[in-house]
Amino acid sequence: MKVSVKNIRETNCICDALVLPFIERDSGFYKEFGTAFQKQIMKAFSKEFHGKRNELLLMPAPEVIKPGRILLIGLGKKNELSDERIRQAGGKAAVHLRDKGMKKIAVSTNLISSLKLSPLNFIEGALLSLYKFERYRKEKDNKKIESITILLKTSKKLTEELKWTETITSSVYFARDLINTPANDMTPSDLAKTAVSLRQKNLSVKILEKKDAEKLGMGAYLSVAKGSKEPPKFIVLEYKGAKGKPAEAGKPLALIGKSITFDSGGISLKPSDGMEKMKYDMAGGAAVLGVLKAASALKLPVNLIGILPATENLPGGSATKPGDVAVTISGKTVEIINTDAEGRLILADAIGYAKRFKPRAIIDIATLTGACSVALGNEAIAMMGNDRKLLDKIKKSADNTYERVWEMPLFDEYKEYLKSDIADIKNTGGKNGSLVTAAYFLYEFAEKTPWVHLDIAGTAWVEKDKPYIPKGASGIGVRLIMDLIKHLK
Ligand code: BES
Ligand code: MN
Ligand code: ZN
């Protein structure tokens, strides 16, 4: 897909379809198209089109202008406009035009710019919406948009912003692909290979094998891997972009992504209904890889560590049994009550490992609990953490990107829920409060290091198409964390 910027008039733009955004009940913006066209629009406005949010009307263009067709798209009420409205409009318009067989499209941006919103939101929405996962289809869909032209005066700032948008959306595609890929083709080894393929001058990748993890004492992580024949791979990426910066800025931000390439539950086996979806239990890891890929491509002035503890969770003959005790890298022992609460086990060791880098902060992103979806549905990430400043920054980025977060508490009382009769802690706190006790478990390993946990169990997979997220893996986390990094000082 080619995205370009052209400073020409709408009427002179040669394309299959020109997108014209409209505000609700306001038909007067595109006067330069001539009176005949104005009349045509007025007719539509009184009948089948009102400019309501995401409303669409495709029509033939007037003879005297160059575009073949015109797509009217509604942005909704003027006082309710936002970056997200524009993004959604971009998604709706792009999908509609693709499905109608349009190849070259152009977007009029005057209205959006006049409202002090960035037209790049429209492009972001359009690019994100056009994603398709076709790896396993013999017959691929031949309806494809080949180019999008933004009708706008170009500038250095715009070129930079466009590069940002294109890099990040392609990282979202990358993450979605990894997540949508079935577990037989996305084993820990496959994930490790993918990580290695990202190596660059500024991005190093190392894979810790099972024996390395044993030497390090990552007993909790290894306890999950025991039930599978697939070798676990503990993937570590280091991005160095902050060279020559003051020591404090040079401290890395550690990003940990849960990377269970398939979660059957282990001996505490899950019900078979819907188990096929547990290939998406590595969505956190995919997001972290996406972020490191984008950060490296954009040469961001920060240092990052990416950690993906990858393994399957299967009930093989040598699998961990409920009641077993594992020793973590930090020395703390864990009684494993439920082998299906495996995410926190691998994350506990990943957090312990991350601390060795003396990070400025740790962020973990994980499809950790079913209770997250119960609480928030598909609409928000559950966020918990021990550092108010970092929590607030993430909340800001969540609002900027519409990868929304909702904070949940870490009350001291939850500690009680995790008391084990024989070990330092147990891995489940019972049904009540299981979203927050899962996070509290991680908190016990993060301790004093600034840390935030993002539970993406409800948002990493969408059950039906959203304006710019097609059904399936959403790739959530990439845009959120990239925005956070952009605003880090
Ligand atoms: N990967 C699951 C959580 C999950 C469930 C993600 C559904 C996405 C959709 C996690 O490993 C898990 O099984 N959690 C258990 C914990 C319980 C045993 C304490 C859960 O939430 O049921
Ligand atoms: Mn599980
Ligand atoms: Zn899991």
Short mmCIF file of C-alpha atoms and ligand atoms in Angstrom, two decimals:
data_model
loop_
_atom_site.label_atom_id
_atom_site.label_comp_id
_atom_site.label_asym_id
_atom_site.label_seq_id
_atom_site.Cartn_x
_atom_site.Cartn_y
_atom_site.Cartn_z
CA MET A 1 0.00 0.00 0.00
CA LYS A 2 1.33 3.35 -1.05
CA VAL A 3 0.45 6.44 0.94
CA SER A 4 1.39 9.79 -0.52
CA VAL A 5 0.73 13.46 0.02
CA LYS A 6 -0.32 15.72 -2.85
CA ASN A 7 -1.08 19.38 -2.78
CA ILE A 8 -3.69 19.50 -5.55
CA ARG A 9 -7.34 20.42 -5.63
CA GLU A 10 -9.88 17.67 -5.06
CA THR A 11 -11.42 18.29 -8.44
CA ASN A 12 -8.08 17.63 -10.19
CA CYS A 13 -7.27 14.39 -8.44
CA ILE A 14 -7.25 11.33 -10.67
CA CYS A 15 -8.49 8.42 -8.54
CA ASP A 16 -11.18 5.75 -8.38
CA ALA A 17 -12.80 7.39 -5.40
CA LEU A 18 -12.41 10.61 -3.48
CA VAL A 19 -13.42 10.63 0.17
CA LEU A 20 -15.22 13.73 1.39
CA PRO A 21 -15.84 13.96 5.14
CA PHE A 22 -18.91 15.80 6.41
CA ILE A 23 -20.08 17.11 9.72
CA GLU A 24 -23.61 16.16 10.70
CA ARG A 25 -26.27 18.30 9.03
CA ASP A 26 -23.72 20.59 7.40
CA SER A 27 -23.64 20.28 3.62
CA GLY A 28 -21.89 23.50 2.79
CA PHE A 29 -18.17 22.72 2.83
CA TYR A 30 -17.25 21.73 -0.73
CA LYS A 31 -18.30 24.81 -2.69
CA GLU A 32 -15.48 24.63 -5.25
CA PHE A 33 -17.07 21.54 -6.83
CA GLY A 34 -19.60 23.73 -8.58
CA THR A 35 -23.27 24.27 -8.24
CA ALA A 36 -24.36 21.04 -9.94
CA PHE A 37 -22.45 19.02 -7.38
CA GLN A 38 -23.70 21.17 -4.52
CA LYS A 39 -27.24 20.41 -5.64
CA GLN A 40 -26.49 16.70 -5.75
CA ILE A 41 -25.15 16.86 -2.20
CA MET A 42 -28.12 18.88 -1.00
CA LYS A 43 -30.42 16.20 -2.40
CA ALA A 44 -28.50 13.47 -0.60
CA PHE A 45 -28.49 15.46 2.61
CA SER A 46 -32.23 15.73 2.62
CA LYS A 47 -32.69 12.00 2.10
CA GLU A 48 -30.14 9.20 2.42
CA PHE A 49 -27.19 10.97 4.03
CA HIS A 50 -27.02 13.24 7.05
CA GLY A 51 -23.33 13.24 7.95
CA LYS A 52 -24.00 11.11 11.00
CA ARG A 53 -21.06 9.30 12.54
CA ASN A 54 -19.64 6.68 10.14
CA GLU A 55 -22.51 7.10 7.70
CA LEU A 56 -21.44 6.37 4.12
CA LEU A 57 -22.71 7.26 0.67
CA LEU A 58 -20.84 6.33 -2.50
CA MET A 59 -21.92 8.15 -5.63
CA PRO A 60 -20.70 8.92 -9.14
CA ALA A 61 -18.70 12.11 -9.32
CA PRO A 62 -19.91 15.03 -11.44
CA GLU A 63 -18.64 14.76 -15.03
CA VAL A 64 -16.51 17.89 -14.86
CA ILE A 65 -14.15 16.72 -12.14
CA LYS A 66 -11.37 14.09 -12.26
CA PRO A 67 -12.22 11.58 -9.49
CA GLY A 68 -14.36 8.63 -10.68
CA ARG A 69 -16.52 8.44 -7.59
CA ILE A 70 -17.16 10.35 -4.43
CA LEU A 71 -17.62 8.81 -1.03
CA LEU A 72 -19.40 10.97 1.49
CA ILE A 73 -18.57 9.98 5.05
CA GLY A 74 -20.15 11.36 8.16
CA LEU A 75 -18.00 12.49 11.08
CA GLY A 76 -20.96 13.13 13.37
CA LYS A 77 -21.63 16.19 15.48
CA LYS A 78 -19.08 18.97 15.38
CA ASN A 79 -18.78 19.29 19.17
CA GLU A 80 -18.16 15.55 19.55
CA LEU A 81 -15.29 15.32 17.08
CA SER A 82 -12.04 13.72 18.20
CA ASP A 83 -8.98 11.95 16.84
CA GLU A 84 -10.80 8.66 17.37
CA ARG A 85 -13.83 9.74 15.35
CA ILE A 86 -11.50 10.54 12.45
CA ARG A 87 -9.69 7.23 12.84
CA GLN A 88 -12.96 5.33 12.77
CA ALA A 89 -14.15 7.28 9.76
CA GLY A 90 -10.89 6.34 8.00
CA GLY A 91 -11.48 2.69 8.79
CA LYS A 92 -15.11 2.69 7.69
CA ALA A 93 -14.36 4.52 4.45
CA ALA A 94 -11.37 2.35 3.50
CA VAL A 95 -13.17 -0.95 4.08
CA HIS A 96 -16.23 0.24 2.16
CA LEU A 97 -14.16 1.33 -0.83
CA ARG A 98 -12.09 -1.83 -0.83
CA ASP A 99 -15.21 -3.97 -0.80
CA LYS A 100 -16.58 -1.96 -3.72
CA GLY A 101 -13.44 -2.79 -5.69
CA MET A 102 -11.79 0.66 -5.60
CA LYS A 103 -8.01 0.63 -5.99
CA LYS A 104 -6.77 4.21 -5.92
CA ILE A 105 -8.38 6.41 -3.36
CA ALA A 106 -7.84 9.98 -2.23
CA VAL A 107 -8.89 11.85 0.87
CA SER A 108 -9.90 15.45 1.12
CA THR A 109 -8.48 16.82 4.36
CA ASN A 110 -9.53 20.47 4.35
CA LEU A 111 -12.48 19.91 6.63
CA ILE A 112 -10.49 17.81 9.12
CA SER A 113 -7.62 20.31 9.18
CA SER A 114 -10.02 23.24 9.57
CA LEU A 115 -11.29 21.54 12.73
CA LYS A 116 -7.72 21.39 14.10
CA LEU A 117 -7.54 17.60 13.93
CA SER A 118 -4.76 15.65 12.24
CA PRO A 119 -5.70 14.02 8.92
CA LEU A 120 -3.17 11.33 9.76
CA ASN A 121 -5.74 9.85 12.12
CA PHE A 122 -7.80 9.14 9.04
CA ILE A 123 -4.85 7.40 7.40
CA GLU A 124 -4.09 5.44 10.56
CA GLY A 125 -7.68 4.19 10.73
CA ALA A 126 -7.70 3.34 7.04
CA LEU A 127 -4.44 1.39 7.19
CA LEU A 128 -5.42 -0.51 10.34
CA SER A 129 -8.83 -1.41 8.94
CA LEU A 130 -7.53 -2.97 5.74
CA TYR A 131 -5.70 -5.79 7.52
CA LYS A 132 -6.50 -9.33 6.39
CA PHE A 133 -5.04 -12.62 7.54
CA GLU A 134 -4.87 -14.80 4.45
CA ARG A 135 -1.89 -17.04 5.08
CA TYR A 136 -4.00 -20.18 5.11
CA ARG A 137 -6.33 -19.38 2.22
CA LYS A 138 -5.67 -20.90 -1.18
CA GLU A 139 -7.74 -18.23 -2.81
CA LYS A 140 -6.72 -14.79 -1.64
CA ASP A 141 -9.07 -11.84 -1.81
CA ASN A 142 -8.14 -9.80 -4.88
CA LYS A 143 -9.97 -6.70 -3.70
CA LYS A 144 -7.15 -4.47 -2.52
CA ILE A 145 -6.66 -0.77 -2.18
CA GLU A 146 -3.34 0.04 -3.84
CA SER A 147 -2.83 3.64 -2.93
CA ILE A 148 -4.15 6.38 -0.69
CA THR A 149 -3.43 9.99 -1.54
CA ILE A 150 -3.80 12.66 1.13
CA LEU A 151 -4.73 15.96 -0.41
CA LEU A 152 -2.72 18.35 1.67
CA LYS A 153 0.21 20.71 1.59
CA THR A 154 3.23 18.68 2.60
CA SER A 155 5.73 19.72 5.25
CA LYS A 156 8.64 18.21 7.11
CA LYS A 157 6.42 17.65 10.13
CA LEU A 158 3.78 15.88 8.06
CA THR A 159 6.36 13.63 6.41
CA GLU A 160 7.68 12.65 9.83
CA GLU A 161 4.21 12.01 11.20
CA LEU A 162 3.35 9.92 8.19
CA LYS A 163 6.48 7.83 8.68
CA TRP A 164 5.45 7.32 12.32
CA THR A 165 1.94 6.27 11.32
CA GLU A 166 3.13 3.88 8.62
CA THR A 167 5.77 2.29 10.84
CA ILE A 168 3.40 1.76 13.72
CA THR A 169 0.53 0.42 11.66
CA SER A 170 2.90 -2.04 10.00
CA SER A 171 4.03 -3.15 13.48
CA VAL A 172 0.38 -3.67 14.39
CA TYR A 173 0.00 -5.83 11.26
CA PHE A 174 3.11 -7.74 12.30
CA ALA A 175 1.70 -8.39 15.79
CA ARG A 176 -1.71 -9.38 14.42
CA ASP A 177 -0.08 -11.87 12.06
CA LEU A 178 1.86 -13.51 14.88
CA ILE A 179 -1.25 -13.79 17.03
CA ASN A 180 -3.57 -15.05 14.28
CA THR A 181 -1.07 -17.73 13.26
CA PRO A 182 -2.18 -21.07 14.71
CA ALA A 183 -0.13 -22.53 17.54
CA ASN A 184 1.30 -25.33 15.37
CA ASP A 185 3.07 -22.67 13.30
CA MET A 186 3.75 -20.29 16.18
CA THR A 187 5.60 -22.44 18.70
CA PRO A 188 8.11 -20.91 21.12
CA SER A 189 10.79 -21.78 18.53
CA ASP A 190 8.85 -19.99 15.77
CA LEU A 191 8.43 -16.96 18.01
CA ALA A 192 12.17 -17.00 18.80
CA LYS A 193 13.01 -17.16 15.08
CA THR A 194 10.73 -14.22 14.45
CA ALA A 195 12.46 -12.24 17.19
CA VAL A 196 15.89 -13.09 15.78
CA SER A 197 14.73 -11.86 12.35
CA LEU A 198 14.33 -8.38 13.88
CA ARG A 199 18.05 -8.05 14.64
CA GLN A 200 19.48 -4.67 13.64
CA LYS A 201 22.50 -2.56 14.50
CA ASN A 202 20.49 -0.96 17.30
CA LEU A 203 18.55 -4.09 18.27
CA SER A 204 20.15 -7.22 19.67
CA VAL A 205 18.28 -10.44 20.31
CA LYS A 206 19.26 -13.36 22.46
CA ILE A 207 17.46 -16.60 23.13
CA LEU A 208 17.85 -18.32 26.48
CA GLU A 209 17.36 -22.07 26.11
CA LYS A 210 15.88 -24.38 28.70
CA LYS A 211 19.30 -25.13 30.19
CA ASP A 212 20.06 -21.42 30.49
CA ALA A 213 16.78 -20.86 32.30
CA GLU A 214 17.65 -23.75 34.60
CA LYS A 215 21.00 -22.17 35.42
CA LEU A 216 19.29 -18.88 36.18
CA GLY A 217 16.82 -20.63 38.45
CA MET A 218 13.65 -19.75 36.59
CA GLY A 219 11.71 -22.55 38.19
CA ALA A 220 8.26 -20.99 37.79
CA TYR A 221 8.72 -20.42 34.06
CA LEU A 222 10.11 -23.92 33.59
CA SER A 223 7.27 -25.48 35.60
CA VAL A 224 4.89 -24.31 32.85
CA ALA A 225 7.09 -25.70 30.06
CA LYS A 226 7.29 -29.17 31.60
CA GLY A 227 4.04 -30.43 30.12
CA SER A 228 5.07 -29.91 26.50
CA LYS A 229 7.59 -31.45 24.11
CA GLU A 230 8.16 -28.07 22.47
CA PRO A 231 11.32 -26.54 23.96
CA PRO A 232 10.70 -23.26 25.82
CA LYS A 233 12.49 -20.14 24.55
CA PHE A 234 13.13 -17.19 26.80
CA ILE A 235 13.52 -14.33 24.35
CA VAL A 236 15.43 -11.17 25.27
CA LEU A 237 15.71 -8.12 23.03
CA GLU A 238 17.78 -5.05 23.73
CA TYR A 239 17.18 -1.82 21.88
CA LYS A 240 19.76 0.92 22.39
CA GLY A 241 18.71 4.34 21.14
CA ALA A 242 19.67 6.61 24.06
CA LYS A 243 23.42 6.71 23.55
CA GLY A 244 25.16 9.67 25.10
CA LYS A 245 22.15 10.61 27.21
CA PRO A 246 22.27 11.32 30.93
CA ALA A 247 22.46 8.19 33.07
CA GLU A 248 18.87 8.38 34.21
CA ALA A 249 17.49 8.55 30.65
CA GLY A 250 19.84 5.78 29.68
CA LYS A 251 18.17 3.36 32.08
CA PRO A 252 16.09 0.99 30.00
CA LEU A 253 12.35 0.60 30.09
CA ALA A 254 11.65 -3.14 30.38
CA LEU A 255 8.70 -4.49 28.45
CA ILE A 256 7.54 -7.99 29.26
CA GLY A 257 5.02 -9.79 27.07
CA LYS A 258 3.24 -12.97 28.12
CA SER A 259 4.12 -15.50 25.44
CA ILE A 260 2.16 -18.69 26.01
CA THR A 261 1.94 -19.92 22.42
CA PHE A 262 -0.90 -22.21 23.43
CA ASP A 263 -2.73 -22.38 26.74
CA SER A 264 -4.63 -25.63 27.26
CA GLY A 265 -4.65 -24.99 31.00
CA GLY A 266 -2.22 -27.86 31.63
CA ILE A 267 -3.40 -30.51 34.11
CA SER A 268 -6.06 -28.02 35.24
CA LEU A 269 -7.37 -28.47 31.70
CA LYS A 270 -9.64 -25.84 30.15
CA PRO A 271 -13.06 -26.78 28.76
CA SER A 272 -12.80 -27.60 25.02
CA ASP A 273 -15.34 -24.95 24.00
CA GLY A 274 -13.35 -22.02 22.67
CA MET A 275 -9.98 -23.54 23.53
CA GLU A 276 -8.84 -22.96 19.94
CA LYS A 277 -8.63 -19.28 20.76
CA MET A 278 -5.87 -19.89 23.27
CA LYS A 279 -3.37 -19.42 20.45
CA TYR A 280 -3.77 -15.74 21.30
CA ASP A 281 -2.19 -16.20 24.72
CA MET A 282 1.03 -14.77 23.26
CA ALA A 283 -0.58 -11.46 22.29
CA GLY A 284 1.43 -9.65 24.96
CA GLY A 285 4.66 -11.00 23.50
CA ALA A 286 3.55 -10.04 19.99
CA ALA A 287 2.88 -6.47 21.17
CA VAL A 288 6.35 -6.24 22.73
CA LEU A 289 7.98 -7.50 19.53
CA GLY A 290 5.92 -4.98 17.57
CA VAL A 291 7.09 -2.14 19.79
CA LEU A 292 10.77 -3.10 19.54
CA LYS A 293 10.49 -3.44 15.77
CA ALA A 294 8.92 0.01 15.45
CA ALA A 295 11.28 1.66 17.96
CA SER A 296 14.27 0.29 16.09
CA ALA A 297 12.93 1.40 12.70
CA LEU A 298 12.17 4.90 13.99
CA LYS A 299 15.47 5.08 15.91
CA LEU A 300 13.73 6.40 19.02
CA PRO A 301 16.05 8.02 21.59
CA VAL A 302 15.38 5.53 24.41
CA ASN A 303 16.72 2.25 25.70
CA LEU A 304 14.35 -0.69 25.80
CA ILE A 305 14.48 -4.27 26.96
CA GLY A 306 11.91 -6.68 25.54
CA ILE A 307 11.33 -9.96 27.33
CA LEU A 308 9.19 -12.78 26.01
CA PRO A 309 9.04 -15.86 28.22
CA ALA A 310 7.74 -18.28 25.58
CA THR A 311 6.37 -21.74 26.21
CA GLU A 312 3.32 -23.89 25.63
CA ASN A 313 1.08 -24.85 28.56
CA LEU A 314 0.14 -28.48 27.95
CA PRO A 315 -0.85 -31.45 30.14
CA GLY A 316 1.91 -33.89 29.05
CA GLY A 317 3.10 -36.81 31.17
CA SER A 318 5.71 -34.76 32.94
CA ALA A 319 3.48 -31.72 33.42
CA THR A 320 3.36 -29.77 36.65
CA LYS A 321 0.63 -31.02 38.97
CA PRO A 322 -1.63 -28.93 41.18
CA GLY A 323 0.08 -28.75 44.56
CA ASP A 324 3.61 -28.73 43.13
CA VAL A 325 5.98 -26.03 44.38
CA ALA A 326 8.29 -24.05 42.08
CA VAL A 327 11.27 -21.89 43.03
CA THR A 328 11.45 -18.58 41.16
CA ILE A 329 14.54 -16.68 40.03
CA SER A 330 14.06 -14.34 43.01
CA GLY A 331 14.15 -17.27 45.44
CA LYS A 332 10.48 -16.94 46.36
CA THR A 333 8.61 -20.24 46.27
CA VAL A 334 5.20 -20.65 44.65
CA GLU A 335 2.62 -23.32 45.37
CA ILE A 336 0.91 -24.03 42.08
CA ILE A 337 -2.75 -24.52 42.97
CA ASN A 338 -4.00 -24.25 39.41
CA THR A 339 -1.80 -24.98 36.39
CA ASP A 340 -4.08 -22.79 34.29
CA ALA A 341 -2.83 -19.74 36.18
CA GLU A 342 0.42 -20.13 34.24
CA GLY A 343 0.80 -16.58 32.96
CA ARG A 344 1.75 -15.16 36.35
CA LEU A 345 4.30 -17.95 36.79
CA ILE A 346 6.23 -17.13 33.65
CA LEU A 347 5.85 -13.39 34.34
CA ALA A 348 7.19 -13.74 37.88
CA ASP A 349 10.48 -15.08 36.50
CA ALA A 350 10.49 -12.55 33.67
CA ILE A 351 10.06 -9.72 36.18
CA GLY A 352 12.88 -11.17 38.30
CA TYR A 353 15.07 -11.36 35.22
CA ALA A 354 14.15 -7.83 34.08
CA LYS A 355 15.28 -6.39 37.43
CA ARG A 356 18.83 -7.41 36.59
CA PHE A 357 18.91 -4.66 33.98
CA LYS A 358 18.13 -2.08 36.70
CA PRO A 359 15.28 -0.73 34.57
CA ARG A 360 13.69 2.67 35.14
CA ALA A 361 10.38 0.80 35.06
CA ILE A 362 8.82 -2.51 34.09
CA ILE A 363 5.64 -2.79 32.06
CA ASP A 364 4.13 -6.22 31.56
CA ILE A 365 1.43 -6.86 29.01
CA ALA A 366 -0.47 -10.11 29.20
CA THR A 367 -3.66 -11.99 28.36
CA LEU A 368 -3.72 -12.87 32.02
CA THR A 369 -7.25 -13.48 33.25
CA GLY A 370 -10.69 -14.45 31.97
CA ALA A 371 -11.97 -12.13 34.70
CA CYS A 372 -10.57 -9.18 32.75
CA SER A 373 -13.02 -9.86 29.91
CA VAL A 374 -15.80 -10.44 32.41
CA ALA A 375 -15.17 -7.03 33.95
CA LEU A 376 -14.46 -4.87 30.91
CA GLY A 377 -15.52 -6.83 27.82
CA ASN A 378 -13.65 -6.03 24.62
CA GLU A 379 -13.39 -2.34 25.44
CA ALA A 380 -10.55 -1.70 27.85
CA ILE A 381 -7.27 -2.99 29.19
CA ALA A 382 -7.25 -3.57 32.95
CA MET A 383 -4.32 -1.64 34.42
CA MET A 384 -2.70 -2.00 37.82
CA GLY A 385 0.62 -0.88 39.16
CA ASN A 386 2.73 0.55 41.95
CA ASP A 387 3.83 3.86 40.42
CA ARG A 388 1.34 6.73 40.15
CA LYS A 389 3.42 8.71 37.64
CA LEU A 390 3.76 5.80 35.25
CA LEU A 391 0.09 4.85 35.62
CA ASP A 392 -0.93 8.41 34.77
CA LYS A 393 1.36 8.53 31.75
CA ILE A 394 -0.08 5.29 30.43
CA LYS A 395 -3.60 6.60 30.99
CA LYS A 396 -2.73 9.64 28.83
CA SER A 397 -1.34 7.46 26.06
CA ALA A 398 -4.41 5.25 26.28
CA ASP A 399 -6.61 8.29 25.71
CA ASN A 400 -4.40 9.45 22.83
CA THR A 401 -4.53 6.11 21.05
CA TYR A 402 -7.97 4.88 22.14
CA GLU A 403 -6.27 1.70 23.38
CA ARG A 404 -8.13 2.46 26.55
CA VAL A 405 -7.10 1.39 30.04
CA TRP A 406 -9.13 1.18 33.19
CA GLU A 407 -7.31 1.13 36.48
CA MET A 408 -8.10 -1.52 39.06
CA PRO A 409 -6.89 -1.49 42.68
CA LEU A 410 -4.05 -3.31 44.40
CA PHE A 411 -5.40 -3.24 47.96
CA ASP A 412 -3.09 -4.58 50.68
CA GLU A 413 -5.85 -6.98 51.67
CA TYR A 414 -5.36 -9.00 48.49
CA LYS A 415 -2.09 -10.28 49.93
CA GLU A 416 -4.16 -12.54 52.20
CA TYR A 417 -5.84 -14.16 49.19
CA LEU A 418 -2.49 -15.51 48.02
CA LYS A 419 -1.22 -17.01 51.28
CA SER A 420 -0.01 -20.57 50.83
CA ASP A 421 0.03 -23.18 53.58
CA ILE A 422 3.44 -24.48 52.55
CA ALA A 423 5.17 -21.96 50.24
CA ASP A 424 5.84 -18.19 50.17
CA ILE A 425 2.85 -17.56 47.90
CA LYS A 426 0.29 -19.51 45.90
CA ASN A 427 -0.60 -18.87 42.27
CA THR A 428 -4.36 -18.38 42.60
CA GLY A 429 -6.46 -16.40 45.03
CA GLY A 430 -9.79 -18.00 44.28
CA LYS A 431 -12.60 -16.90 42.00
CA ASN A 432 -13.50 -13.60 43.66
CA GLY A 433 -11.24 -10.76 42.62
CA SER A 434 -9.21 -12.96 40.29
CA LEU A 435 -8.39 -10.03 37.99
CA VAL A 436 -6.73 -8.09 40.79
CA THR A 437 -5.21 -10.99 42.71
CA ALA A 438 -3.42 -12.04 39.49
CA ALA A 439 -1.91 -8.55 39.38
CA TYR A 440 -1.16 -8.63 43.09
CA PHE A 441 0.81 -11.83 42.53
CA LEU A 442 3.00 -9.96 40.03
CA TYR A 443 3.30 -7.01 42.41
CA GLU A 444 4.90 -9.37 44.95
CA PHE A 445 7.69 -9.92 42.42
CA ALA A 446 7.99 -6.34 41.14
CA GLU A 447 8.26 -5.09 44.72
CA LYS A 448 9.85 -1.61 44.74
CA THR A 449 10.66 -1.37 41.03
CA PRO A 450 8.22 0.99 39.29
CA TRP A 451 5.88 -1.39 37.50
CA VAL A 452 2.60 -1.46 35.62
CA HIS A 453 0.63 -4.51 34.57
CA LEU A 454 -1.68 -4.41 31.55
CA ASP A 455 -4.21 -7.23 31.29
CA ILE A 456 -5.25 -7.46 27.63
CA ALA A 457 -7.30 -10.68 27.87
CA GLY A 458 -10.45 -8.81 26.85
CA THR A 459 -8.99 -6.59 24.14
CA ALA A 460 -6.35 -8.67 22.35
CA TRP A 461 -9.01 -10.54 20.39
CA VAL A 462 -12.19 -9.02 19.00
CA GLU A 463 -15.23 -11.16 18.26
CA LYS A 464 -16.68 -8.90 15.60
CA ASP A 465 -15.33 -6.24 13.28
CA LYS A 466 -14.73 -2.82 14.76
CA PRO A 467 -14.27 0.26 12.54
CA TYR A 468 -10.53 -0.34 12.19
CA ILE A 469 -9.99 -3.69 13.90
CA PRO A 470 -11.14 -6.64 11.82
CA LYS A 471 -12.39 -9.68 13.76
CA GLY A 472 -9.49 -11.62 15.31
CA ALA A 473 -6.22 -10.37 16.77
CA SER A 474 -6.32 -6.63 17.47
CA GLY A 475 -2.59 -6.07 17.96
CA ILE A 476 -3.43 -3.96 21.00
CA GLY A 477 -0.52 -2.59 23.00
CA VAL A 478 1.72 -1.55 20.12
CA ARG A 479 0.12 1.85 19.61
CA LEU A 480 -0.34 2.42 23.33
CA ILE A 481 3.26 1.67 24.31
CA MET A 482 4.69 3.52 21.32
CA ASP A 483 2.76 6.61 22.36
CA LEU A 484 4.06 6.22 25.90
CA ILE A 485 7.65 5.94 24.67
CA LYS A 486 7.17 8.99 22.45
CA HIS A 487 6.23 11.02 25.51
CA LEU A 488 8.88 9.64 27.88
CA LYS A 489 11.38 12.16 29.05
N1 BES B 1 -4.76 -17.23 29.27
C1 BES B 1 -5.70 -17.35 30.32
C2 BES B 1 -6.58 -16.13 30.47
C3 BES B 1 -7.51 -15.87 29.30
C4 BES B 1 -8.78 -16.42 29.31
C5 BES B 1 -7.14 -15.06 28.28
C6 BES B 1 -9.64 -16.17 28.28
C7 BES B 1 -8.00 -14.81 27.25
C8 BES B 1 -9.26 -15.36 27.25
C9 BES B 1 -5.00 -17.55 31.65
O1 BES B 1 -3.83 -18.27 31.60
C10 BES B 1 -5.93 -18.30 32.54
O2 BES B 1 -6.23 -19.41 32.22
N2 BES B 1 -6.36 -17.67 33.62
C11 BES B 1 -7.26 -18.29 34.53
C12 BES B 1 -6.74 -18.07 35.93
C13 BES B 1 -7.49 -18.85 36.95
C14 BES B 1 -7.17 -20.31 36.83
C15 BES B 1 -7.10 -18.34 38.31
C16 BES B 1 -8.62 -17.66 34.34
O3 BES B 1 -8.71 -16.44 34.23
O4 BES B 1 -9.59 -18.40 34.27
MN MN B 2 -4.16 -20.34 31.67
ZN ZN B 3 -2.85 -18.18 29.78
#
